[in-house]
Short mmCIF file of C-alpha atoms in Angstrom, two decimals:
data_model
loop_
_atom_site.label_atom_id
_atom_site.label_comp_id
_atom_site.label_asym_id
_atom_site.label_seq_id
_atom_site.Cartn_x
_atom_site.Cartn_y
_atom_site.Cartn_z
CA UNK A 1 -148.38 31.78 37.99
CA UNK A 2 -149.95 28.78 37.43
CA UNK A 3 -151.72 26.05 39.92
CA UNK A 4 -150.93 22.61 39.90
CA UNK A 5 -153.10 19.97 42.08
CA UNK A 6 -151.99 17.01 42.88
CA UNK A 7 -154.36 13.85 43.67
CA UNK A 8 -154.92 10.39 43.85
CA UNK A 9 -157.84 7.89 42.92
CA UNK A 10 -158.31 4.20 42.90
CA UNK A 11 -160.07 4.63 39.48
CA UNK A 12 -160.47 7.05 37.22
CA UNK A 13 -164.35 6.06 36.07
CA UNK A 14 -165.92 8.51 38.17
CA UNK A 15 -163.57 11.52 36.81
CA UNK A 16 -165.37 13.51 34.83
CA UNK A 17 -164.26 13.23 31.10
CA UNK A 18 -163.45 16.96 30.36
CA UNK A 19 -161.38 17.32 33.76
CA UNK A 20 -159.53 13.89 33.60
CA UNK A 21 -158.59 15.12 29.49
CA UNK A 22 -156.82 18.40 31.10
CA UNK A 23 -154.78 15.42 33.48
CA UNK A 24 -151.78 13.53 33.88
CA UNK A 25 -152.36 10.09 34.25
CA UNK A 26 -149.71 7.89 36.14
CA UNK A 27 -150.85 4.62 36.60
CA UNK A 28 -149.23 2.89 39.54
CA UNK A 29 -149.80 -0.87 40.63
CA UNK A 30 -150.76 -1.76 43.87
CA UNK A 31 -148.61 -3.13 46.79
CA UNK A 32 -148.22 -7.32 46.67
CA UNK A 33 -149.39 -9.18 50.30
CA UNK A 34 -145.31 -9.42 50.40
CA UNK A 35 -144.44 -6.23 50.25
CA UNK A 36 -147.79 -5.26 53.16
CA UNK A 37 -145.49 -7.34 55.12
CA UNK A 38 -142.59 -6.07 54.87
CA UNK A 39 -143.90 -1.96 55.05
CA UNK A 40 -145.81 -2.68 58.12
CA UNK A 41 -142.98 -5.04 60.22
CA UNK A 42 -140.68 -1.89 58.78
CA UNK A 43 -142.34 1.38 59.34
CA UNK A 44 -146.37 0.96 60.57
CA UNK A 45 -145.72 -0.92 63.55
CA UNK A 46 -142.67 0.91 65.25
CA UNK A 47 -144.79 3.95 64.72
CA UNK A 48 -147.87 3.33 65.68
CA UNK A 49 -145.98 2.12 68.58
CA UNK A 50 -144.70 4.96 69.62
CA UNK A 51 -148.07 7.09 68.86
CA UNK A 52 -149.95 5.19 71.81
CA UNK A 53 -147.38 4.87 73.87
CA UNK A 54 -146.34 1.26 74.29
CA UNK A 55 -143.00 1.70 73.63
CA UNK A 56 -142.25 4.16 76.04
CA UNK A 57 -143.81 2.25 78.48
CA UNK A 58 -141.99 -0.67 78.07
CA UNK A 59 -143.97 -2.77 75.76
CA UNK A 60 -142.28 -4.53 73.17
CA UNK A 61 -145.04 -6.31 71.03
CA UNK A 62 -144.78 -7.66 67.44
CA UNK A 63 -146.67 -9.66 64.59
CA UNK A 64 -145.74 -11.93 63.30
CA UNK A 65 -145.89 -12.36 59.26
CA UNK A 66 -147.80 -14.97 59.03
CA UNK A 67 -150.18 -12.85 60.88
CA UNK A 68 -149.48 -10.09 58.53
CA UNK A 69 -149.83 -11.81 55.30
CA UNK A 70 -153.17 -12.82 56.56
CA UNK A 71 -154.37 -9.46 57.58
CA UNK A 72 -153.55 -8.59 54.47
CA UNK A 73 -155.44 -10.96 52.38
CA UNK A 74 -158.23 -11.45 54.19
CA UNK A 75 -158.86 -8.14 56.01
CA UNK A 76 -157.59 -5.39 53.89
CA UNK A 77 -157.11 -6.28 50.05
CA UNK A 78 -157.00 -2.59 49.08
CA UNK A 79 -153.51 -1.84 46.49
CA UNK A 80 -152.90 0.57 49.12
CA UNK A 81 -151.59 0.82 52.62
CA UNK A 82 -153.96 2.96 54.11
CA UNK A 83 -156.54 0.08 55.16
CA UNK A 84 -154.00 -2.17 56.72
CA UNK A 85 -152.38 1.11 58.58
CA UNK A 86 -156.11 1.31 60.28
CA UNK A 87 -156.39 -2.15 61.05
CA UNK A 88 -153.19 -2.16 62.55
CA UNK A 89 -154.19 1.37 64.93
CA UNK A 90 -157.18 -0.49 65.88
CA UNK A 91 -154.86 -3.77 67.22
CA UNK A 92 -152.59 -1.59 69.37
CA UNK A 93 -155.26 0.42 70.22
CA UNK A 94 -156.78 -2.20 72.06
CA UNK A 95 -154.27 -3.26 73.75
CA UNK A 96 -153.12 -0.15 74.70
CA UNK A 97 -156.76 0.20 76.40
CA UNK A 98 -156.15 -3.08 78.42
CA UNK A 99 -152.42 -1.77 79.70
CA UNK A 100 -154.70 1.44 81.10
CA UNK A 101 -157.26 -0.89 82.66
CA UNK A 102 -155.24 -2.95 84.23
CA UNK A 103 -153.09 0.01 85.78
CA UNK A 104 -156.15 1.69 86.73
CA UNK A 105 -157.24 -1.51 88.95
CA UNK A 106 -153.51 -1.63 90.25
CA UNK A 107 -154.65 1.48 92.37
CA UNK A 108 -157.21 -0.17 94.11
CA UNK A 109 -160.73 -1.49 94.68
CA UNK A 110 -163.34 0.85 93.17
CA UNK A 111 -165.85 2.15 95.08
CA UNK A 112 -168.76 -0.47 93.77
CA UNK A 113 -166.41 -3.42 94.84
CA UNK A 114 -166.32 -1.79 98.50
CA UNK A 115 -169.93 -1.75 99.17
CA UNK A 116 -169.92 -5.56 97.98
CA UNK A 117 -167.37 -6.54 100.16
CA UNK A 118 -169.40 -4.65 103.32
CA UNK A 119 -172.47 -6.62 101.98
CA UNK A 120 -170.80 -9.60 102.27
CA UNK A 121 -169.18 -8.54 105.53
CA UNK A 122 -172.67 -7.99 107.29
CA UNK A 123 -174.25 -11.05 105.68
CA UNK A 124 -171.12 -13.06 107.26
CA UNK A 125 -171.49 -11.23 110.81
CA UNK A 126 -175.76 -11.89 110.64
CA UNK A 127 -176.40 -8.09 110.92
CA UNK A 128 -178.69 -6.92 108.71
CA UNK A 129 -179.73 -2.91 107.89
CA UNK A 130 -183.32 -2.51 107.86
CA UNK A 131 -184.58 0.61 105.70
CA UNK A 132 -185.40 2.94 108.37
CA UNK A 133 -181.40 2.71 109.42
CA UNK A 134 -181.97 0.17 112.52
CA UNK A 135 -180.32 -2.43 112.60
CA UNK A 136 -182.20 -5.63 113.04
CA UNK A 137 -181.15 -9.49 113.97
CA UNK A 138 -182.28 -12.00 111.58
CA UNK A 139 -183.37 -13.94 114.46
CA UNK A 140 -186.10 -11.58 114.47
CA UNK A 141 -187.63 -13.20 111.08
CA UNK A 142 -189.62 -16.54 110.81
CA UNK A 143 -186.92 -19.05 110.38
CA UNK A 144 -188.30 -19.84 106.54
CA UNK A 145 -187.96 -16.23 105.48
CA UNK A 146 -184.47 -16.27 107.15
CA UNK A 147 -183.04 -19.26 105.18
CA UNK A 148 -184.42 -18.00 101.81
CA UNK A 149 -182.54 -14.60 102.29
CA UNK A 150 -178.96 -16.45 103.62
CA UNK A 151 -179.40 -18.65 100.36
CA UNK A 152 -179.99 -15.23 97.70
CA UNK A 153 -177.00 -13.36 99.67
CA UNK A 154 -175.26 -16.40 99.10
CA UNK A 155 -175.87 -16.68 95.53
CA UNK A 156 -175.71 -12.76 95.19
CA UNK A 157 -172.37 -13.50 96.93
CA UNK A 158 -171.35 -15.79 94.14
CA UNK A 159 -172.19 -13.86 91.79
CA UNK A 160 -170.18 -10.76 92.39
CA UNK A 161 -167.22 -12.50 92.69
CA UNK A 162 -167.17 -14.82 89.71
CA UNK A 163 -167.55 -10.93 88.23
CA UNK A 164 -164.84 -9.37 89.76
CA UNK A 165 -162.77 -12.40 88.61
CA UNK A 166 -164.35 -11.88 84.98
CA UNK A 167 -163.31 -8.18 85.17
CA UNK A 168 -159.55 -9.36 86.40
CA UNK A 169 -159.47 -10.96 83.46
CA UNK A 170 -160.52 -8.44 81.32
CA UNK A 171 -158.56 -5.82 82.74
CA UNK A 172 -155.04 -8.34 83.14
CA UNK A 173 -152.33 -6.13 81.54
CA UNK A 174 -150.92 -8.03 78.74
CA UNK A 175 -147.40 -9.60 79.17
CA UNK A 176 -144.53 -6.28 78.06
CA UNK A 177 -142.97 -8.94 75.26
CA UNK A 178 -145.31 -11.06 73.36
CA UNK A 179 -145.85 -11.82 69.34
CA UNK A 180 -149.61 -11.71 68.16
CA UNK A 181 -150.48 -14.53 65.76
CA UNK A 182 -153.02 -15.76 63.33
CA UNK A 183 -155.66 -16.43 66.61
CA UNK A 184 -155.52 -13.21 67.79
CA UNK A 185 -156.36 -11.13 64.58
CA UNK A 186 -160.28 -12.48 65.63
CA UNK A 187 -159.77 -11.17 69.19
CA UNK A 188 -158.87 -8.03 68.03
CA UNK A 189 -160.52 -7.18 64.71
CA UNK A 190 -163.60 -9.84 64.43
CA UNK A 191 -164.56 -11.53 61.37
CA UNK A 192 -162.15 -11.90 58.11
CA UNK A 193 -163.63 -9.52 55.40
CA UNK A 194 -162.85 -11.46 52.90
CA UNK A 195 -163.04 -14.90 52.31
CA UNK A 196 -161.38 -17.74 49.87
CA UNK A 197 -161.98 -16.99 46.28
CA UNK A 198 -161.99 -20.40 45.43
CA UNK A 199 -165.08 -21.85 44.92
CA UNK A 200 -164.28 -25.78 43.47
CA UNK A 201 -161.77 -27.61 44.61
CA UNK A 202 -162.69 -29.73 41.54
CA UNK A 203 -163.56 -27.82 38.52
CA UNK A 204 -166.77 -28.86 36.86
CA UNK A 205 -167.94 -29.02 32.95
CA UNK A 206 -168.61 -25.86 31.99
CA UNK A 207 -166.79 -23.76 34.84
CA UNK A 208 -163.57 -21.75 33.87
CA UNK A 209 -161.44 -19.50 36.02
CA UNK A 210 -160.95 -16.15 34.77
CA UNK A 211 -158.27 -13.53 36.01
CA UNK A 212 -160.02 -10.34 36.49
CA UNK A 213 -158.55 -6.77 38.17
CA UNK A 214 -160.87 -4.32 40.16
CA UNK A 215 -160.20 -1.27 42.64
CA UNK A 216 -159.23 -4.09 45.30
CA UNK A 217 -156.56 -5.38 43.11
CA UNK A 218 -156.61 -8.69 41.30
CA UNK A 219 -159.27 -11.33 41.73
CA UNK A 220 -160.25 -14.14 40.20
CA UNK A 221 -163.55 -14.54 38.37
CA UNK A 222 -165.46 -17.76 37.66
CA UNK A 223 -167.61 -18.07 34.61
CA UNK A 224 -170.44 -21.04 35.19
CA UNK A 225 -172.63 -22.15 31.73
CA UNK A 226 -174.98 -24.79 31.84
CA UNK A 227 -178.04 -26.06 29.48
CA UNK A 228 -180.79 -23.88 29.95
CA UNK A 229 -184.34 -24.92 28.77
CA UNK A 230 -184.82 -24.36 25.12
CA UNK A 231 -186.05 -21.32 24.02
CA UNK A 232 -185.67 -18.60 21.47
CA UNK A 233 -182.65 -16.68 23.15
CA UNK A 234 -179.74 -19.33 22.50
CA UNK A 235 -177.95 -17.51 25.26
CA UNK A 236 -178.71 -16.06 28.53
CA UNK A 237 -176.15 -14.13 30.57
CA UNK A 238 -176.23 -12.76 34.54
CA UNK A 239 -174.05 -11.53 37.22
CA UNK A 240 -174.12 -7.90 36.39
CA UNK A 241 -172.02 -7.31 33.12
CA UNK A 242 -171.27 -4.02 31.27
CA UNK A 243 -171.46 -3.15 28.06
CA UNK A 244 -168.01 -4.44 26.97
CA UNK A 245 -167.97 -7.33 28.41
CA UNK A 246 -171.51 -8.27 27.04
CA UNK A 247 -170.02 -7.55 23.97
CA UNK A 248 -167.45 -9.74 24.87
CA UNK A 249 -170.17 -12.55 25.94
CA UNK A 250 -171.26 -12.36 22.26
CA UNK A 251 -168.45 -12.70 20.14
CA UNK A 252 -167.31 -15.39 22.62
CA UNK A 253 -170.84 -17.73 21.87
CA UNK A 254 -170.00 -16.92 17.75
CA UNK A 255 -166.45 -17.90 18.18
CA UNK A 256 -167.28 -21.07 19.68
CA UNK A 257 -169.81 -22.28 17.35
CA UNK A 258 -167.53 -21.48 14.41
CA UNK A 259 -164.97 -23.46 16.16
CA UNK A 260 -166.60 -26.44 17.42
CA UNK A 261 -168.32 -26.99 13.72
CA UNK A 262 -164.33 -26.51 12.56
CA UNK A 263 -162.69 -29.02 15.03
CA UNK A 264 -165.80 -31.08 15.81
CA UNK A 265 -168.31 -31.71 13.02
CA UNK A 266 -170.20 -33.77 14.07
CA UNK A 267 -170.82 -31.91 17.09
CA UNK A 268 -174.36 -30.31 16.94
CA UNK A 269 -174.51 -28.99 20.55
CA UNK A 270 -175.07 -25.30 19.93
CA UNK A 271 -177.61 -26.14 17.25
CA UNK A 272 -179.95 -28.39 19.72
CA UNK A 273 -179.54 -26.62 22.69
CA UNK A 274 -180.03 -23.33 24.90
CA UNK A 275 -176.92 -22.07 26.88
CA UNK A 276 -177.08 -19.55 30.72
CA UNK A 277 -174.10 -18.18 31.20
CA UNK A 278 -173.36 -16.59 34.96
CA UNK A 279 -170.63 -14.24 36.37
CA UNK A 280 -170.81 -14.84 40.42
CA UNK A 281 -170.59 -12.31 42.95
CA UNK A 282 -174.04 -10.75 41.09
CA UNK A 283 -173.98 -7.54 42.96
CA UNK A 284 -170.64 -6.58 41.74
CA UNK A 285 -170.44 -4.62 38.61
CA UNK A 286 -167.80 -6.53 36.01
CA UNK A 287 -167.09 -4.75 32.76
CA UNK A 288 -164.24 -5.14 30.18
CA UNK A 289 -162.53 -7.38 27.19
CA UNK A 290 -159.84 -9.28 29.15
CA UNK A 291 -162.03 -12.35 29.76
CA UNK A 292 -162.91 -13.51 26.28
CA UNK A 293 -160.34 -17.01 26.46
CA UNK A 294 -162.38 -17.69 29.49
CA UNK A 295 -165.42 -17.43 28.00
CA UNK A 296 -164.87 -19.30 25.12
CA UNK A 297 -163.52 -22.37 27.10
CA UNK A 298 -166.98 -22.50 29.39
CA UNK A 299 -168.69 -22.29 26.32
CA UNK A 300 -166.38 -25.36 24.42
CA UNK A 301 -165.96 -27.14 27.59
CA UNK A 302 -169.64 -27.54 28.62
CA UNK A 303 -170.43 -28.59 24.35
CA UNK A 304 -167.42 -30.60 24.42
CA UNK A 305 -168.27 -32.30 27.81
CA UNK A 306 -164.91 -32.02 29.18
CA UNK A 307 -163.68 -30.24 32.16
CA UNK A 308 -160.95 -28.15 32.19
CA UNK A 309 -157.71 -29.05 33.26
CA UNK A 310 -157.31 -28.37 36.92
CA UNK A 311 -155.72 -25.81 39.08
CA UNK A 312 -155.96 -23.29 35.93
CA UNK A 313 -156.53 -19.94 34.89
CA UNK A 314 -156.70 -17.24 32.06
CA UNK A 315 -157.02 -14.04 30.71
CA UNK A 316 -157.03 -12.39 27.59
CA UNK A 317 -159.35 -10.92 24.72
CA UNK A 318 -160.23 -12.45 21.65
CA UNK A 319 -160.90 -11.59 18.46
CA UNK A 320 -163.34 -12.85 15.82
CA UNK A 321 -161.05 -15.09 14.11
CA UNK A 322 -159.12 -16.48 17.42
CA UNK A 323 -156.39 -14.07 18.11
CA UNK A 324 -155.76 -13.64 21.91
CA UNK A 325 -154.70 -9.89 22.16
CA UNK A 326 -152.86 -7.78 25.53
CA UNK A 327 -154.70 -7.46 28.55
CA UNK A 328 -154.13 -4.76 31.59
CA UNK A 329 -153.07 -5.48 35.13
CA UNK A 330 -151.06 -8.84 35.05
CA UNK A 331 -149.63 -8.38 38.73
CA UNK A 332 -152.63 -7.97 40.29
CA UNK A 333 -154.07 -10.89 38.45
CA UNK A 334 -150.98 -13.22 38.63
CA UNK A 335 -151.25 -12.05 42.69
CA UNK A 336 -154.83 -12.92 42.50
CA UNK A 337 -153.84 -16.24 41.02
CA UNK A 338 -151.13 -17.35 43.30
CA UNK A 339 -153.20 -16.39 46.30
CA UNK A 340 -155.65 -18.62 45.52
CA UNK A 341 -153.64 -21.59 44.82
CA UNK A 342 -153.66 -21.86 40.85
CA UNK A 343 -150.75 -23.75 39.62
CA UNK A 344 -151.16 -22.92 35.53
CA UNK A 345 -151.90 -19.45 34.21
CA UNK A 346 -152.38 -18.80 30.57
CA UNK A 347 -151.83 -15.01 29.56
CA UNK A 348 -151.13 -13.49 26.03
CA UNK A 349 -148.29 -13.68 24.29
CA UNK A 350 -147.96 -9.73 23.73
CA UNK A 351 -148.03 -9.65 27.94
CA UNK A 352 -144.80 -11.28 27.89
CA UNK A 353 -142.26 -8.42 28.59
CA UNK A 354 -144.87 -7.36 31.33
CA UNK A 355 -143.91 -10.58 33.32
CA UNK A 356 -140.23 -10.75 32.90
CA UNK A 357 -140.75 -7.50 34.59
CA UNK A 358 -142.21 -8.55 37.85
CA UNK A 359 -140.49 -9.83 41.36
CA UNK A 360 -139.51 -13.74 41.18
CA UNK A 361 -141.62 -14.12 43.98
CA UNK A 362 -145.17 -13.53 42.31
CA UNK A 363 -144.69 -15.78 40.14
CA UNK A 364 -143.20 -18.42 42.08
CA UNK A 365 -145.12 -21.96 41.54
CA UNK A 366 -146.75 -21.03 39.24
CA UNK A 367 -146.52 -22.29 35.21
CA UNK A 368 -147.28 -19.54 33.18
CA UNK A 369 -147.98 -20.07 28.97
CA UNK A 370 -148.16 -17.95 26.70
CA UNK A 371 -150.88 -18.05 24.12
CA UNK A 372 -151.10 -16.44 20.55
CA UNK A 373 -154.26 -17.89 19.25
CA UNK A 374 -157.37 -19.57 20.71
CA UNK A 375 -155.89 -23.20 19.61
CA UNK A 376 -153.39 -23.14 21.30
CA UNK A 377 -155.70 -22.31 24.40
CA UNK A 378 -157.63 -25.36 23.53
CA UNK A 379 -154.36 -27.66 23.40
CA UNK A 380 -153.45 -26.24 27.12
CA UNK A 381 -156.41 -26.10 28.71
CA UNK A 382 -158.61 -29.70 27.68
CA UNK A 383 -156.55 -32.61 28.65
CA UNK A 384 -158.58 -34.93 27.09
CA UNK A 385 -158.07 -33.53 23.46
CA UNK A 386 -154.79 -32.99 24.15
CA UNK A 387 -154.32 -36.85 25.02
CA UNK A 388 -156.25 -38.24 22.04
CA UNK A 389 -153.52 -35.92 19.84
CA UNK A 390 -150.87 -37.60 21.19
CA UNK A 391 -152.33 -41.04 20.80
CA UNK A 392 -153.13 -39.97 17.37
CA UNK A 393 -149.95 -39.17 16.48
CA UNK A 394 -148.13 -41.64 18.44
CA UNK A 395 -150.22 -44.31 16.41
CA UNK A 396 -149.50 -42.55 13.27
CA UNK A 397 -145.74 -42.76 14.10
CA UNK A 398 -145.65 -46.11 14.87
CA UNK A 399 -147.41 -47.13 11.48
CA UNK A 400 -144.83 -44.85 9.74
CA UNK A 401 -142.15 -46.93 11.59
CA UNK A 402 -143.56 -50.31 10.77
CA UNK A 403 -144.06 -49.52 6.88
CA UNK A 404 -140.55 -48.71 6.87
CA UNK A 405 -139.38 -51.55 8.64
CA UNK A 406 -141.99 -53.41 6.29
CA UNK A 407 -139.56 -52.45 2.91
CA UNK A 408 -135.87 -52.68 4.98
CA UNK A 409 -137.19 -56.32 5.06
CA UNK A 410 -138.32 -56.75 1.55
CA UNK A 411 -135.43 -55.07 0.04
CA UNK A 412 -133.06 -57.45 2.08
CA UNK A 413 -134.84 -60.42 0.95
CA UNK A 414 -134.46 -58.61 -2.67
CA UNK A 415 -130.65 -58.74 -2.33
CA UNK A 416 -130.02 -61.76 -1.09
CA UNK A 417 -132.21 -63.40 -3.61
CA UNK A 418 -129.87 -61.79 -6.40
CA UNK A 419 -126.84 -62.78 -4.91
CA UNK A 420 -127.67 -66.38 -5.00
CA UNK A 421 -129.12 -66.30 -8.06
CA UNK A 422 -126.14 -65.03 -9.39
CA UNK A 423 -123.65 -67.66 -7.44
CA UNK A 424 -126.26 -70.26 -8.61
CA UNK A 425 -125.60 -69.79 -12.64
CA UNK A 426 -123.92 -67.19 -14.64
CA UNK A 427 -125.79 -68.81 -18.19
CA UNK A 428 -129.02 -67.46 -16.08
CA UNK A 429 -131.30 -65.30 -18.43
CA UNK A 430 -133.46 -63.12 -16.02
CA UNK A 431 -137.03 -62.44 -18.04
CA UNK A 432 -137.64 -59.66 -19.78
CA UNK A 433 -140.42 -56.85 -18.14
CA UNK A 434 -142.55 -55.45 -21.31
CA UNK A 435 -144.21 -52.06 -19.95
CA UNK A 436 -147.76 -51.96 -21.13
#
């Protein structure tokens, strides 16, 4: 007899090694905002409408997607469905709570709004109770004293009744059809969780996008360099990085000195100045290879002096000599991408079967290149280069052109010259050429 046990993990870094060697790992990708959607307007809301009771007491209430998609995204980001299932329980829950209130006032006035309606009742008739349980005139009183206590009832007055009309409020039974929207996801849950990723709306020198995937999903991960004062340590890197992808930070600054002194001679940026490199979001660990491209382009775009082209992002490792190599996680990424707004994505060329694999709609919008080396990254990404090549070679073309329209000319002048020489005289001795 043997025991199998069956679980489930967002990660499998804090398994220990011997136990997760003795498992079977299936890796399975997390749920898209679209598909959220879908599960909860589905299956999550009909039963969770059911478990408090709305719908068997009449209440037909629904959300709408746009409402969904941003619970989703900016609530509950997990891969799973677990989060939004809670967030959803604590909507209906709440309204469930004002259909009890409000039937509980339909019974009638509680006992605290009696005794304020016979305190009003005696201030109206001018009978006041003393303490010892006689019953006094207000006449009684100096006329002063008198008009200051009609004026507090009065306000006291006021103020239990703007209450009890607060409380009506409050306790109002909401409508039994009605579609929640975007404005009431604050009255119900608070504060988004999560806010826009996106940073720039105009990236500067030096800042590239990065695609990055975490136990949330995909996000995406911006990589700032600027000078730094000169010292000893050409490079200085923060925002909490792990050993891989400190690794990565270094063969990143080699690569692009190699290649800026191979594309750009005259270029002595690296040698003249000190470079800080920082990962945002400091208090989140970041490990692993899959953002070498990006680092690279922060690194040639901030020598170079050149932004990036807009509206763009990347992933991929890189070797030594340039080669862009696989990366993990593309749909979370390319979610991560399209949720916040990036139009061009640049992913490795051995990730291409992975993306002919996903749904239409993640990728949807969204121009997606694949790259085999790190030149071809610099073609894509800098505009600017990529607009002096074309000049260059348009320039070059158009030289090529006019050379060759330069000799159609001459050797048409050539043949009509020896055509009328020869209709001029056929006695006509042409010199003779001695080679030297």
């Amino acid at each position: 007899y043997q025991r199998r046990v069956r679980g489930t993990a967002n990660s499998t870094d804090t398994i220990a090694k011997p136990l997760l060697d003795r498992m079977e790992v299936l890796r399975l990708s997390g749920y898209v905002s679209s598909e959220k959607v879908q599960i909860a307007q589905k299956y999550l809301i009909p039963k969770i409408l059911e478990k408090f009771g709305l719908k068997e007491a009449g209440y037909d209430i629904s959300i709408s997607d746009s409402a969904l998609l941003s619970l989703a995204n900016e609530y509950c980001r997990e891969a799973g469905i677990r989060n939004l299932e809670k967030k959803l329980e604590a909507i209906f829950r709440k309204i469930a709570l004002e259909v009890a209130r409000a039937k509980d006032r339909e019974k009638g006035v509680t006992t605290e709004q009696q005794g304020e309606a016979a305190a009003a009742t005696a201030t109206a008739t001018g009978t006041v109770q003393a303490q010892d349980g006689q019953e006094t005139k207000p006449n009684d009183e100096p006329i002063i004293e008198q008009e200051e206590e009609e004026e507090n009832d009065e306000e006291r007055f006021r103020d239990a009744k703007s209450e009890r009309e607060r409380q009506k409020r409050q306790t109002r039974a909401p409508p039994k059809k009605m579609e929640l929207t975007k404005k009431d996801l604050v009255k119900y849950l608070g504060k988004a969780r999560f806010m826009s990723e996106r940073y720039y709306e105009k990236t500067p020198i030096g800042v590239v996008t990065g695609l990055a995937w975490s136990e949330l999903g995909g996000s995406t991960l911006y990589i700032e360099t600027v000078i730094a004062p000169h010292t000893e340590k050409k490079i200085s890197i923060t925002g909490k990085l792990g050993d891989v992808m400190q690794e990565s930070v270094s063969l990143a600054y080699t690569y692009a000195k190699s290649h800026l002194a191979r594309t750009a001679p005259d270029n002595d940026f690296f040698v003249k100045n000190s470079v800080h490199m920082h990962f945002p979001e400091g208090a989140v660990p970041k490990d692993g290879p899959s953002a070498g491209i990006a680092i690279i382009t922060s690194l040639i775009s901030l020598a170079r002096g050149i932004p990036i082209k807009q509206e763009l992002a990347m992933t991929g490792e890189v070797t030594l000599t340039g080669l862009v190599l696989a990366v993990g996680g593309i749909k979370e990424k390319l979610v991560a991408a399209q949720r916040s707004g990036i139009k061009t994505v640049l992913l490795p060329l051995q990730n291409k079967s992975d993306v002919y694999e996903l749904d239409r709609q993640i990728v949807a919008g969204m121009d997606i290149h694949f790259v085999e080396t790190y030149d071809q990254v610099e073609k894509l990404v800098f505009e600017e280069i990529t607009q002096r090549a074309d000049q260059s070679a348009s320039s070059s073309q158009v030289t090529v052109q006019s050379e060759n329209n330069e000799s159609e000319n001459r050797n048409e002048e050539n043949s009509r010259d020896e055509k009328e020489g020869e209709e001029s005289s056929t006695d006509y001795i042409p010199p003779t050429i001695s080679s030297v």
